[in-house]
PDB file of C-alpha atoms in Angstrom:
ATOM      1  CA  UNK H   1     318.099  90.509 -82.757  1.00 57.00           C
ATOM      2  CA  UNK H   2     320.031  93.433 -84.161  1.00 89.00           C
ATOM      3  CA  UNK H   3     319.056  97.088 -83.846  1.00 89.00           C
ATOM      4  CA  UNK H   4     317.753  97.362 -87.415  1.00 93.00           C
ATOM      5  CA  UNK H   5     315.461  94.367 -86.952  1.00 95.00           C
ATOM      6  CA  UNK H   6     314.308  95.752 -83.586  1.00 96.00           C
ATOM      7  CA  UNK H   7     313.564  99.154 -85.119  1.00 96.00           C
ATOM      8  CA  UNK H   8     311.581  97.533 -87.929  1.00 96.00           C
ATOM      9  CA  UNK H   9     309.614  95.434 -85.431  1.00 97.00           C
ATOM     10  CA  UNK H  10     308.828  98.517 -83.325  1.00 98.00           C
ATOM     11  CA  UNK H  11     307.680 100.431 -86.406  1.00 97.00           C
ATOM     12  CA  UNK H  12     305.502  97.440 -87.317  1.00 97.00           C
ATOM     13  CA  UNK H  13     304.013  97.465 -83.803  1.00 98.00           C
ATOM     14  CA  UNK H  14     302.845 101.050 -84.325  1.00 97.00           C
ATOM     15  CA  UNK H  15     301.392 100.229 -87.724  1.00 96.00           C
ATOM     16  CA  UNK H  16     299.662  97.075 -86.421  1.00 97.00           C
ATOM     17  CA  UNK H  17     298.146  99.118 -83.611  1.00 97.00           C
ATOM     18  CA  UNK H  18     296.822 101.846 -85.926  1.00 97.00           C
ATOM     19  CA  UNK H  19     295.408  99.412 -88.483  1.00 97.00           C
ATOM     20  CA  UNK H  20     293.737  97.272 -85.792  1.00 97.00           C
ATOM     21  CA  UNK H  21     292.334 100.311 -83.979  1.00 96.00           C
ATOM     22  CA  UNK H  22     290.996 101.875 -87.170  1.00 97.00           C
ATOM     23  CA  UNK H  23     289.373  98.537 -88.031  1.00 97.00           C
ATOM     24  CA  UNK H  24     287.672  98.433 -84.603  1.00 96.00           C
ATOM     25  CA  UNK H  25     289.529  95.205 -83.808  1.00 97.00           C
ATOM     26  CA  UNK H  26     289.460  95.623 -80.052  1.00 96.00           C
ATOM     27  CA  UNK H  27     291.462  92.605 -78.901  1.00 97.00           C
ATOM     28  CA  UNK H  28     294.131  93.109 -81.545  1.00 97.00           C
ATOM     29  CA  UNK H  29     294.609  96.810 -80.758  1.00 97.00           C
ATOM     30  CA  UNK H  30     294.679  96.243 -76.979  1.00 97.00           C
ATOM     31  CA  UNK H  31     296.987  93.270 -77.552  1.00 97.00           C
ATOM     32  CA  UNK H  32     299.692  95.676 -78.701  1.00 98.00           C
ATOM     33  CA  UNK H  33     300.222  96.523 -75.008  1.00 97.00           C
ATOM     34  CA  UNK H  34     302.177  94.475 -72.506  1.00 98.00           C
ATOM     35  CA  UNK H  35     299.942  92.874 -69.876  1.00 98.00           C
ATOM     36  CA  UNK H  36     301.041  95.558 -67.368  1.00 98.00           C
ATOM     37  CA  UNK H  37     301.180  98.337 -69.977  1.00 98.00           C
ATOM     38  CA  UNK H  38     300.133 101.922 -69.293  1.00 98.00           C
ATOM     39  CA  UNK H  39     298.207 104.336 -71.505  1.00 98.00           C
ATOM     40  CA  UNK H  40     298.400 107.918 -70.254  1.00 98.00           C
ATOM     41  CA  UNK H  41     295.840 110.208 -71.902  1.00 95.00           C
ATOM     42  CA  UNK H  42     295.606 112.714 -69.060  1.00 95.00           C
ATOM     43  CA  UNK H  43     296.851 115.592 -71.231  1.00 92.00           C
ATOM     44  CA  UNK H  44     294.075 114.902 -73.746  1.00 89.00           C
ATOM     45  CA  UNK H  45     291.431 114.701 -71.020  1.00 89.00           C
ATOM     46  CA  UNK H  46     290.763 110.951 -71.085  1.00 92.00           C
ATOM     47  CA  UNK H  47     292.714 109.704 -68.059  1.00 95.00           C
ATOM     48  CA  UNK H  48     295.288 107.109 -67.077  1.00 98.00           C
ATOM     49  CA  UNK H  49     294.790 103.400 -67.801  1.00 98.00           C
ATOM     50  CA  UNK H  50     296.977 100.759 -66.221  1.00 98.00           C
ATOM     51  CA  UNK H  51     297.045  97.203 -67.528  1.00 98.00           C
ATOM     52  CA  UNK H  52     295.933  95.742 -70.846  1.00 98.00           C
ATOM     53  CA  UNK H  53     292.422  94.984 -69.534  1.00 98.00           C
ATOM     54  CA  UNK H  54     291.862  98.616 -68.481  1.00 98.00           C
ATOM     55  CA  UNK H  55     293.193  99.863 -71.829  1.00 98.00           C
ATOM     56  CA  UNK H  56     290.903  97.458 -73.684  1.00 97.00           C
ATOM     57  CA  UNK H  57     287.886  98.612 -71.636  1.00 97.00           C
ATOM     58  CA  UNK H  58     288.744 102.260 -72.324  1.00 96.00           C
ATOM     59  CA  UNK H  59     288.934 101.599 -76.070  1.00 96.00           C
ATOM     60  CA  UNK H  60     285.620  99.709 -76.030  1.00 96.00           C
ATOM     61  CA  UNK H  61     283.627 102.018 -73.754  1.00 95.00           C
ATOM     62  CA  UNK H  62     284.978 105.461 -74.594  1.00 90.00           C
ATOM     63  CA  UNK H  63     286.411 105.430 -78.094  1.00 89.00           C
ATOM     64  CA  UNK H  64     284.840 102.615 -80.109  1.00 93.00           C
ATOM     65  CA  UNK H  65     281.402 103.175 -78.566  1.00 94.00           C
ATOM     66  CA  UNK H  66     281.178 106.744 -79.895  1.00 94.00           C
ATOM     67  CA  UNK H  67     282.830 106.482 -83.315  1.00 95.00           C
ATOM     68  CA  UNK H  68     281.697 105.128 -86.644  1.00 96.00           C
ATOM     69  CA  UNK H  69     284.987 105.767 -88.467  1.00 96.00           C
ATOM     70  CA  UNK H  70     288.531 106.326 -87.198  1.00 96.00           C
ATOM     71  CA  UNK H  71     291.820 106.779 -89.016  1.00 96.00           C
ATOM     72  CA  UNK H  72     295.308 107.203 -87.607  1.00 96.00           C
ATOM     73  CA  UNK H  73     297.966 108.719 -89.867  1.00 96.00           C
ATOM     74  CA  UNK H  74     301.285 107.953 -88.172  1.00 95.00           C
ATOM     75  CA  UNK H  75     304.445 109.867 -89.093  1.00 95.00           C
ATOM     76  CA  UNK H  76     307.864 110.986 -87.881  1.00 95.00           C
ATOM     77  CA  UNK H  77     308.399 107.779 -85.931  1.00 95.00           C
ATOM     78  CA  UNK H  78     311.691 107.838 -84.095  1.00 96.00           C
ATOM     79  CA  UNK H  79     313.113 104.999 -82.024  1.00 96.00           C
ATOM     80  CA  UNK H  80     315.578 106.791 -79.764  1.00 92.00           C
ATOM     81  CA  UNK H  81     317.076 104.007 -77.682  1.00 93.00           C
ATOM     82  CA  UNK H  82     317.171 100.218 -77.700  1.00 96.00           C
ATOM     83  CA  UNK H  83     318.743  98.391 -74.777  1.00 96.00           C
ATOM     84  CA  UNK H  84     318.079  94.663 -74.647  1.00 95.00           C
ATOM     85  CA  UNK H  85     314.328  94.136 -74.222  1.00 97.00           C
ATOM     86  CA  UNK H  86     313.489  97.803 -73.707  1.00 98.00           C
ATOM     87  CA  UNK H  87     313.316 100.746 -76.073  1.00 98.00           C
ATOM     88  CA  UNK H  88     311.992 104.299 -76.218  1.00 98.00           C
ATOM     89  CA  UNK H  89     310.627 106.381 -79.032  1.00 98.00           C
ATOM     90  CA  UNK H  90     308.081 108.874 -80.256  1.00 97.00           C
ATOM     91  CA  UNK H  91     305.489 109.035 -83.011  1.00 97.00           C
ATOM     92  CA  UNK H  92     303.373 111.898 -84.291  1.00 96.00           C
ATOM     93  CA  UNK H  93     299.833 111.114 -85.316  1.00 96.00           C
ATOM     94  CA  UNK H  94     296.878 112.772 -86.973  1.00 94.00           C
ATOM     95  CA  UNK H  95     293.664 111.131 -85.765  1.00 94.00           C
ATOM     96  CA  UNK H  96     290.391 111.762 -87.551  1.00 95.00           C
ATOM     97  CA  UNK H  97     287.101 110.498 -86.155  1.00 95.00           C
ATOM     98  CA  UNK H  98     283.559 110.528 -87.488  1.00 96.00           C
ATOM     99  CA  UNK H  99     281.363 110.162 -84.421  1.00 96.00           C
ATOM    100  CA  UNK H 100     278.102 108.219 -84.280  1.00 95.00           C
ATOM    101  CA  UNK H 101     276.163 111.478 -83.943  1.00 96.00           C
ATOM    102  CA  UNK H 102     277.744 112.781 -87.181  1.00 94.00           C
ATOM    103  CA  UNK H 103     280.251 115.008 -85.413  1.00 95.00           C
ATOM    104  CA  UNK H 104     283.849 115.166 -86.560  1.00 94.00           C
ATOM    105  CA  UNK H 105     287.049 115.320 -84.518  1.00 91.00           C
ATOM    106  CA  UNK H 106     290.560 115.918 -85.827  1.00 91.00           C
ATOM    107  CA  UNK H 107     293.476 115.715 -83.385  1.00 90.00           C
ATOM    108  CA  UNK H 108     297.227 116.081 -83.762  1.00 92.00           C
ATOM    109  CA  UNK H 109     299.060 114.193 -81.044  1.00 95.00           C
ATOM    110  CA  UNK H 110     302.495 112.954 -80.093  1.00 96.00           C
ATOM    111  CA  UNK H 111     302.989 109.502 -78.600  1.00 97.00           C
ATOM    112  CA  UNK H 112     305.892 109.273 -76.148  1.00 98.00           C
ATOM    113  CA  UNK H 113     306.527 105.538 -75.990  1.00 98.00           C
ATOM    114  CA  UNK H 114     308.361 102.956 -73.982  1.00 98.00           C
ATOM    115  CA  UNK H 115     308.516  99.569 -75.672  1.00 98.00           C
ATOM    116  CA  UNK H 116     309.172  96.170 -74.097  1.00 98.00           C
ATOM    117  CA  UNK H 117     309.937  92.858 -75.728  1.00 98.00           C
ATOM    118  CA  UNK H 118     307.655  90.141 -74.357  1.00 97.00           C
ATOM    119  CA  UNK H 119     308.170  86.545 -75.507  1.00 96.00           C
ATOM    120  CA  UNK H 120     310.151  87.821 -78.488  1.00 95.00           C
ATOM    121  CA  UNK H 121     307.550  90.397 -79.592  1.00 97.00           C
ATOM    122  CA  UNK H 122     307.687  94.174 -79.074  1.00 98.00           C
ATOM    123  CA  UNK H 123     304.743  95.683 -77.157  1.00 98.00           C
ATOM    124  CA  UNK H 124     303.891  99.064 -75.709  1.00 98.00           C
ATOM    125  CA  UNK H 125     305.083  99.220 -72.111  1.00 98.00           C
ATOM    126  CA  UNK H 126     303.860 102.780 -71.820  1.00 98.00           C
ATOM    127  CA  UNK H 127     302.362 105.380 -74.147  1.00 98.00           C
ATOM    128  CA  UNK H 128     301.863 108.999 -73.113  1.00 98.00           C
ATOM    129  CA  UNK H 129     299.657 110.952 -75.517  1.00 96.00           C
ATOM    130  CA  UNK H 130     300.218 114.687 -75.750  1.00 94.00           C
ATOM    131  CA  UNK H 131     298.586 117.317 -77.956  1.00 91.00           C
ATOM    132  CA  UNK H 132     301.165 118.349 -80.560  1.00 86.00           C
ATOM    133  CA  UNK H 133     299.390 121.194 -82.329  1.00 74.00           C
ATOM    134  CA  UNK H 134     299.051 124.153 -79.956  1.00 66.00           C
ATOM    135  CA  UNK H 135     295.528 125.470 -79.651  1.00 59.00           C
ATOM    136  CA  UNK H 136     293.993 122.580 -81.571  1.00 51.00           C
ATOM    137  CA  UNK H 137     291.149 120.693 -79.934  1.00 53.00           C
ATOM    138  CA  UNK H 138     291.801 117.100 -78.880  1.00 51.00           C
TER     139      UNK H 138
END
């Protein structure tokens, strides 16, 4: 695959993830991670999750269980390096959540990503989520 096709596939991965997550499609959103993928949400107060199964459980038990509506608005996606079956990049995201209790959360975050190609398909190898709007609640 050439770099342009790889970049497009990585951008599509991010879009597939957001659309699946916002649609509460648990297996599809967790499936965007490599089997040994890592989701690091320590800076947002949620913790560190290692492996697709742990990420899936976190989505189900902590995020999906408390939300009735979620939307990710992804922007400023930059793929910074592609070397064979590995790549790095970053994405900014505005996440808005309507909670089951009627509460509302709006977070601005940056995803610092490592991507891996598994069986010809790009997946998240690692995603570190960092607050990107100083002073804003997460």
